[in-house]
Coordinates of C-alpha atoms in Angstrom, one line a residue:
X1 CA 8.2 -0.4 -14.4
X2 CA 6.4 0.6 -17.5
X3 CA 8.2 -1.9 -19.5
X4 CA 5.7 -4.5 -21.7
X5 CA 5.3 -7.9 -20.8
X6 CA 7.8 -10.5 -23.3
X7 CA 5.3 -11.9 -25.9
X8 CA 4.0 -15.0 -25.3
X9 CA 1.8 -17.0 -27.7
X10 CA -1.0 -18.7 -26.4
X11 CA -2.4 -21.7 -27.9
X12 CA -5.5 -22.0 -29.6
X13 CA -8.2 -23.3 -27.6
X14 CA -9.5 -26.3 -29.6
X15 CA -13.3 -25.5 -27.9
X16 CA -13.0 -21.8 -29.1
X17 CA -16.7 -21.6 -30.7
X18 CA -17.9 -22.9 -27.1
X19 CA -16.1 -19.9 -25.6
X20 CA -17.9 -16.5 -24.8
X21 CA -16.0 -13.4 -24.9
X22 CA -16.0 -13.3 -21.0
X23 CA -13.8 -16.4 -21.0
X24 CA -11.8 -15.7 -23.8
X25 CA -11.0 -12.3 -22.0
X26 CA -10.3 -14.4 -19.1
X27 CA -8.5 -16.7 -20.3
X28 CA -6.2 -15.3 -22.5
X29 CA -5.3 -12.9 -20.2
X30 CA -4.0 -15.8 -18.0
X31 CA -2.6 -17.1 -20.1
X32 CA 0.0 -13.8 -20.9
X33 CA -0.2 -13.3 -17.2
X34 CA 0.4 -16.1 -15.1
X35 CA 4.5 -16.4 -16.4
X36 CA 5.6 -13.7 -14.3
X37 CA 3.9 -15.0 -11.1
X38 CA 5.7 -16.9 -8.5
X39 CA 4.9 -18.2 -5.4
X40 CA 6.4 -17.5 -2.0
X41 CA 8.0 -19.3 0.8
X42 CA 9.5 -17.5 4.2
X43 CA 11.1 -18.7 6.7
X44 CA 11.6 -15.9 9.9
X45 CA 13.4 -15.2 13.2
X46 CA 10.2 -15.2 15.0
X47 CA 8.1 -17.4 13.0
X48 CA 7.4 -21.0 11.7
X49 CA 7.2 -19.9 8.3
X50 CA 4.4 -18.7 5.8
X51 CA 3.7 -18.4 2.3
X52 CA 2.4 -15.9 -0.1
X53 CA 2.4 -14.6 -3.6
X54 CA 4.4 -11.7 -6.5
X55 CA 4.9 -11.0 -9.4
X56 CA 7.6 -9.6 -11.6
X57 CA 7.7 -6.2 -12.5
X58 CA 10.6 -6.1 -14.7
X59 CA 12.8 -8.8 -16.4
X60 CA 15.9 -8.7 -14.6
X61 CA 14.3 -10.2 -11.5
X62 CA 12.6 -7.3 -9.4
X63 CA 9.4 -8.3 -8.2
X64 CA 6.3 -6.9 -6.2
X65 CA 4.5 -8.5 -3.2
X66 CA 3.0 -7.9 0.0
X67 CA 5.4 -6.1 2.9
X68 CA 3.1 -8.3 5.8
X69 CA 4.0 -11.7 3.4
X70 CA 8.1 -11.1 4.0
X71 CA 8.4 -8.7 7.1
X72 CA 10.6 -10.1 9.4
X73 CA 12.0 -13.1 7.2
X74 CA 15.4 -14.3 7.2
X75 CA 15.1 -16.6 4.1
X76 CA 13.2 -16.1 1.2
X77 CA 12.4 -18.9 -1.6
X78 CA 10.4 -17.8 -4.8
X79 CA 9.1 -20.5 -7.2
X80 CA 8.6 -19.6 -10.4
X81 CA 5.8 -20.7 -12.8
X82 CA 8.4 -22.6 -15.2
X83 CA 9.8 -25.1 -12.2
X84 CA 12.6 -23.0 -11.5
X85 CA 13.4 -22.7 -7.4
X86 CA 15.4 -19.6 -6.8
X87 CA 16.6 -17.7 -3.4
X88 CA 15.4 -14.1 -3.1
X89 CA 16.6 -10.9 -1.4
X90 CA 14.5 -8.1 0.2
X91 CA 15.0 -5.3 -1.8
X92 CA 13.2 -3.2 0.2
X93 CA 9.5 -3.0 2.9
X94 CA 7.3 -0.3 3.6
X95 CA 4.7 -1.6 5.9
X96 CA 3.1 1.3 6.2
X97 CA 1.9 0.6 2.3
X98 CA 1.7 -3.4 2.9
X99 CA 4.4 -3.5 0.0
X100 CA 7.7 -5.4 -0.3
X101 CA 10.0 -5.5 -3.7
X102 CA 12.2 -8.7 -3.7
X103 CA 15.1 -9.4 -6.3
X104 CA 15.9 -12.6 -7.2
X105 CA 19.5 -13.4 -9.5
X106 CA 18.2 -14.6 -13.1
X107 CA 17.5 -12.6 -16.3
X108 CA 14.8 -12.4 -18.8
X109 CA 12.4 -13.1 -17.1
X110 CA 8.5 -12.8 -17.6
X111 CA 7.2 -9.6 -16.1
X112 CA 4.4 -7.8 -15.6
X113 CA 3.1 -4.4 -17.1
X114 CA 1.6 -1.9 -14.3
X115 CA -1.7 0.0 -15.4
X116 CA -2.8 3.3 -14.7
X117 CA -5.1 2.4 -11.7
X118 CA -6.9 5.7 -12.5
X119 CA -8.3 4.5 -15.2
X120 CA -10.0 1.6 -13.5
X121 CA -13.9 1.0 -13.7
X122 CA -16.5 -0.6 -11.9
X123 CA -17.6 -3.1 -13.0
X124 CA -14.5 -4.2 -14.7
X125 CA -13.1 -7.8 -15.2
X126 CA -10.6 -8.2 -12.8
X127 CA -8.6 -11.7 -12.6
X128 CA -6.3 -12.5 -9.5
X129 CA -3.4 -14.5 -9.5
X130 CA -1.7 -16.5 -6.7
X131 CA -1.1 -19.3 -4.5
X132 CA -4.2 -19.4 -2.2
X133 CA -4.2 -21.9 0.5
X134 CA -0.5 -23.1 -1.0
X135 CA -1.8 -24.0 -4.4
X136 CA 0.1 -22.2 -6.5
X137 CA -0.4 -20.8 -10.2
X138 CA -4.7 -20.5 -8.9
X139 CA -6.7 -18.3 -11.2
X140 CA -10.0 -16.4 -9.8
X141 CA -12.1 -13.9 -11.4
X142 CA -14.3 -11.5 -11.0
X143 CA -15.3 -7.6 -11.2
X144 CA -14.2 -4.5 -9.6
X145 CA -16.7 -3.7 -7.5
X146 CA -15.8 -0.9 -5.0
X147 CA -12.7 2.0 -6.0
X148 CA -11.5 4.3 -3.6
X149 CA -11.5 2.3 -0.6
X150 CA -9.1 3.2 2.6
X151 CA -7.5 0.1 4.1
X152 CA -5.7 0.5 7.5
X153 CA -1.5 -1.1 7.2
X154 CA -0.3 -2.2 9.5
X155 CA 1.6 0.3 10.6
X156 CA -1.7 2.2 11.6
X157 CA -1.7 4.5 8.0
X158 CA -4.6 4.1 6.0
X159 CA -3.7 3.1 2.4
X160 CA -5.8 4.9 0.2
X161 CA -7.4 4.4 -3.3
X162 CA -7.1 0.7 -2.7
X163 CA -9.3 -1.0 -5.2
X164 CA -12.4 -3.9 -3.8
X165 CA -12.7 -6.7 -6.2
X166 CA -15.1 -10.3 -5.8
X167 CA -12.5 -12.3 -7.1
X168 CA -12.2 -14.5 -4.9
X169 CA -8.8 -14.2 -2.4
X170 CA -7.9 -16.7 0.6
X171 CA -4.3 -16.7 2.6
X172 CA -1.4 -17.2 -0.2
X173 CA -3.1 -14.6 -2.5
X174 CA -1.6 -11.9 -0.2
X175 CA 1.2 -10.1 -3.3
X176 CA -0.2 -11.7 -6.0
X177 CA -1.3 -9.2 -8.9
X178 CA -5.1 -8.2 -9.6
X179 CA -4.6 -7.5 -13.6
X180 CA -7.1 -6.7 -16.5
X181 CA -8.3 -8.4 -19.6
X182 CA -5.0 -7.0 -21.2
X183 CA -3.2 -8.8 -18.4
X184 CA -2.0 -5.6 -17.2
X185 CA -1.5 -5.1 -12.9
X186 CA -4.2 -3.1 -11.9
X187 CA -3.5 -3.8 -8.2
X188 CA -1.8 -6.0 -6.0
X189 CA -4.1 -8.3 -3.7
X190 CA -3.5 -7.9 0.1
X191 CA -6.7 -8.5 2.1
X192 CA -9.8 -10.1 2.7
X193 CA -12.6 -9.3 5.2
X194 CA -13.2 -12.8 6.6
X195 CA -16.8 -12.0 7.8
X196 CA -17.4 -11.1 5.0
X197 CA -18.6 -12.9 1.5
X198 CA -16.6 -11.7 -1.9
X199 CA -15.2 -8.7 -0.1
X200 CA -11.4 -8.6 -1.0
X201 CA -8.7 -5.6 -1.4
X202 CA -5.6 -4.2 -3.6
X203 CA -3.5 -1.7 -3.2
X204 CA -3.9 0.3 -6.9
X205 CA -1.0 0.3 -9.1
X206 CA -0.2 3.9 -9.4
X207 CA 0.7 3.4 -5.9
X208 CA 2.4 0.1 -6.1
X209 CA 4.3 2.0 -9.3
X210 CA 5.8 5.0 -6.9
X211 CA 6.1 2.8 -3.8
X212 CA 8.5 -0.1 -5.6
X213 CA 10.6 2.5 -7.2
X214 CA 11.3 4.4 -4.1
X215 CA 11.7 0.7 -2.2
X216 CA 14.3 -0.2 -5.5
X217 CA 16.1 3.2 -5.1
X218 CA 16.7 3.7 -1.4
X219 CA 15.1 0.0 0.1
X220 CA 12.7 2.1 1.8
X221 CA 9.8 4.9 2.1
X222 CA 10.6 8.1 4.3
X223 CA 8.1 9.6 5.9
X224 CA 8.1 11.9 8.5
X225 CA 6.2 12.0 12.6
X226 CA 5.8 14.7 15.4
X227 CA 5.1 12.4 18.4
X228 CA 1.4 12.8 19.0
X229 CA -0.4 10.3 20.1
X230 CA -4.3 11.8 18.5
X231 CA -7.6 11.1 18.9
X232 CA -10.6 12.9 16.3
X233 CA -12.7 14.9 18.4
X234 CA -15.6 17.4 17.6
X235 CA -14.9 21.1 17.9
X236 CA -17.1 23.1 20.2
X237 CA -19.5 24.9 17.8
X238 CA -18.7 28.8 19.3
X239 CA -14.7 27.9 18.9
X240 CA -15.4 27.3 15.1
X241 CA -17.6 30.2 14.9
X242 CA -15.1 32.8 17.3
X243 CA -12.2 31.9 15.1
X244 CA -13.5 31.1 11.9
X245 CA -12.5 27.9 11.8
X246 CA -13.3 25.2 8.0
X247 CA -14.0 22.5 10.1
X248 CA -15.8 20.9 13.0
X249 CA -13.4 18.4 14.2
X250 CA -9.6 18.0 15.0
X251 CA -7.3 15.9 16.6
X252 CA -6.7 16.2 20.3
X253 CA -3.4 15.2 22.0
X254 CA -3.8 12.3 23.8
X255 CA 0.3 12.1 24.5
X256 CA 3.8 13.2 23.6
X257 CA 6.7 11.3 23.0
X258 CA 9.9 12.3 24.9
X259 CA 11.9 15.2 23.2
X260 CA 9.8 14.8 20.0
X261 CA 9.3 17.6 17.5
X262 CA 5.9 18.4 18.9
X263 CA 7.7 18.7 22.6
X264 CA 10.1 21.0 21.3
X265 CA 7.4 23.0 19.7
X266 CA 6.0 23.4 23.0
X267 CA 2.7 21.2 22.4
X268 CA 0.7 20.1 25.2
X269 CA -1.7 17.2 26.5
X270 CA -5.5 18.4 25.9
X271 CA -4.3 20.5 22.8
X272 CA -6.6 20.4 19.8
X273 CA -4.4 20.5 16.3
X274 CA -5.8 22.1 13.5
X275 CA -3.9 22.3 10.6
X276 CA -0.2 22.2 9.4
X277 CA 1.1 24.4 7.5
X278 CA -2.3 25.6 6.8
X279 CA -3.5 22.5 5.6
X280 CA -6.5 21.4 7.8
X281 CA -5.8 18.2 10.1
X282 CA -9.5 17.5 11.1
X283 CA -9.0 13.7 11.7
X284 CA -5.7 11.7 12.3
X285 CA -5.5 10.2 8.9
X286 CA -5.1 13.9 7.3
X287 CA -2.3 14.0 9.7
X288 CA -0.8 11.0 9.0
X289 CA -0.7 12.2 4.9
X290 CA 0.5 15.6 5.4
X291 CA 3.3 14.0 6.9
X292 CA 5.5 12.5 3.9
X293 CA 9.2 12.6 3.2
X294 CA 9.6 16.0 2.0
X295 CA 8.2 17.5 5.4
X296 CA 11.6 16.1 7.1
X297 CA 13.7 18.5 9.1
X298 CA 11.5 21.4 7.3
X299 CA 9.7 23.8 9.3
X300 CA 6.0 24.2 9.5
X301 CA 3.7 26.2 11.4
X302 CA 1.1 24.3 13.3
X303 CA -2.5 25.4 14.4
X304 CA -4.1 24.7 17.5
X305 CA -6.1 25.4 19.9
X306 CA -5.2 25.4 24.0
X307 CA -8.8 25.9 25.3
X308 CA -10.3 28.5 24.1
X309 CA -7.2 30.0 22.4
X310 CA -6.2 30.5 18.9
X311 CA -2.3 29.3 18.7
X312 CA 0.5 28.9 16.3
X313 CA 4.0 27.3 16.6
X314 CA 6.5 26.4 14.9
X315 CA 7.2 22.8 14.6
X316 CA 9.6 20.4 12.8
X317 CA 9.0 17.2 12.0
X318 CA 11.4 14.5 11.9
X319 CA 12.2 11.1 9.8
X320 CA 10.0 8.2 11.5
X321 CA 12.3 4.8 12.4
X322 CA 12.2 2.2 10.4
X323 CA 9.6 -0.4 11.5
X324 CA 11.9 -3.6 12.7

């Protein structure tokens, strides 16, 4: 995943004095780049068909996209950037991440290095890659403009860290890489806020890096759930003084799924959670992170309250289904 991208030589460009650094930048980072992009064509159970963008990430034919371009697909065609047409299998999907890993049967192949997203900077030149609107091998470029960012999958789990860029992104972009003047992934384009004007998303690398080796190791991401249906609401200001509580809001049960882990533990509609396993829940998004793989068929102690009541049960979470 680490691995360097093969060299490449770039030719000269014969208008080099004309050049300013910004383009050169640009464009030789292109130029090393755009090998190891491919575009994207799906054909599903329940759908016509779409398209989209990826990249490789190492040269025996692993590569990187969105999970929302090949959910669901039952045939999967990737075109590479030397003319080459070659079927692809799903590797592996985590929606909840918006990422996919595909494998297609060829060998040295032109991949793609993935940077240390924490190293990112405003203001940053940041190029993006893909086949918007169908027209593949399209270059934009732009800044970073925005780290940090939260983006809602659609699984309903925020992604975090996901990086805002103004290069500019329209449908086909979705899996194509966001990389650096080194040509070097520093995130993988999945969004854009059509309202909007030069808003546009990617999920940082250092994610995409942990995600596809989990999705190459075991085809997917476990995570685990306690069947709450949650809602953030305030805290009454005497409860978080009586009990001397950190925080002013929680998440209040809106509904329980049928012999889940947080029926068993004897949760009830109108309960507030607090914390698990002393870490604070005060909205459902902390929730939703304090629940990974490693909580699975482990015991924790939830807080909560039931009115005015200070309680704490024991609870244990389970492995959530695979999305279909």
């Amino acid at each position: 995943m680490t691995a360097s991208l093969p060299a490449q030589t770039c030719p000269p460009s014969q208008d080099g004095a004309l050049l300013d650094a910004y383009s050169s930048a640009v464009s030789d980072a292109v130029c090393a780049a755009r090998p190891a992009v491919v575009h994207i064509e799906v054909s599903g159970n329940d759908t016509p068909g779409g398209s989209g963008s990826g990249f490789f990430i190492s040269p025996d034919g692993y590569l990187l996209t969105n999970s929302h371009v090949v959910h669901g697909a039952r045939e999967l065609r990737v075109f590479l950037a030397d003319g080459r047409k070659l079927s692809a299998d799903l590797v592996g999907d985590d929606p909840g991440s918006d990422l996919a890993v595909l494998r297609v049967s060829a060998d040295d192949l032109y991949f793609l290095t993935l940077a240390d997203s924490n190293a990112v900077r405003l203001g940053q030149i940041a190029i993006a890659i893909g086949s918007p609107m169908g027209f593949q091998q399209t270059v934009t470029a732009g800044i970073v403009s925005g780290l940090g960012r939260s983006l809602r999958g659609a699984s309903g789990r925020l992604i975090d860290n996901v990086i805002q860029t103004d290069a500019a992104l329209n449908p086909g972009n979705s899996g194509g890489p966001l990389v650096n003047a080194r040509a070097e992934v520093i995130g993988v384009n999945t969004a854009i806020i059509r309202p909007a004007q030069g808003i546009c998303f990617a999920i940082a690398s250092n994610t995409s890096r942990w995600v596809a080796a989990w999705l190459i190791k075991e085809g997917r991401i476990r995570r685990s759930f306690i069947g709450v249906a949650g809602q953030t609401v305030p805290l009454l200001r005497k409860l978080v003084l009586h009990h001397r509580l950190s925080q002013e809001t929680g998440v209040l049960v809106m509904g329980l799924e049928p012999d889940s882990p947080a029926s068993r533990a004897g949760l009830l509609e109108g309960d507030i959670l607090l914390s698990l396993d002393g870490a604070s829940t005060p909205a459902v998004d902390a929730l939703h992170k304090l629940l990974t793989g490693d909580r699975i068929g482990e015991r924790a102690l939830v807080a909560f309250l039931r009115g005015v009541e200070l309680r704490r049960h024991a609870i244990i979470p389970l492995e959530t289904p695979a999305a279909k």
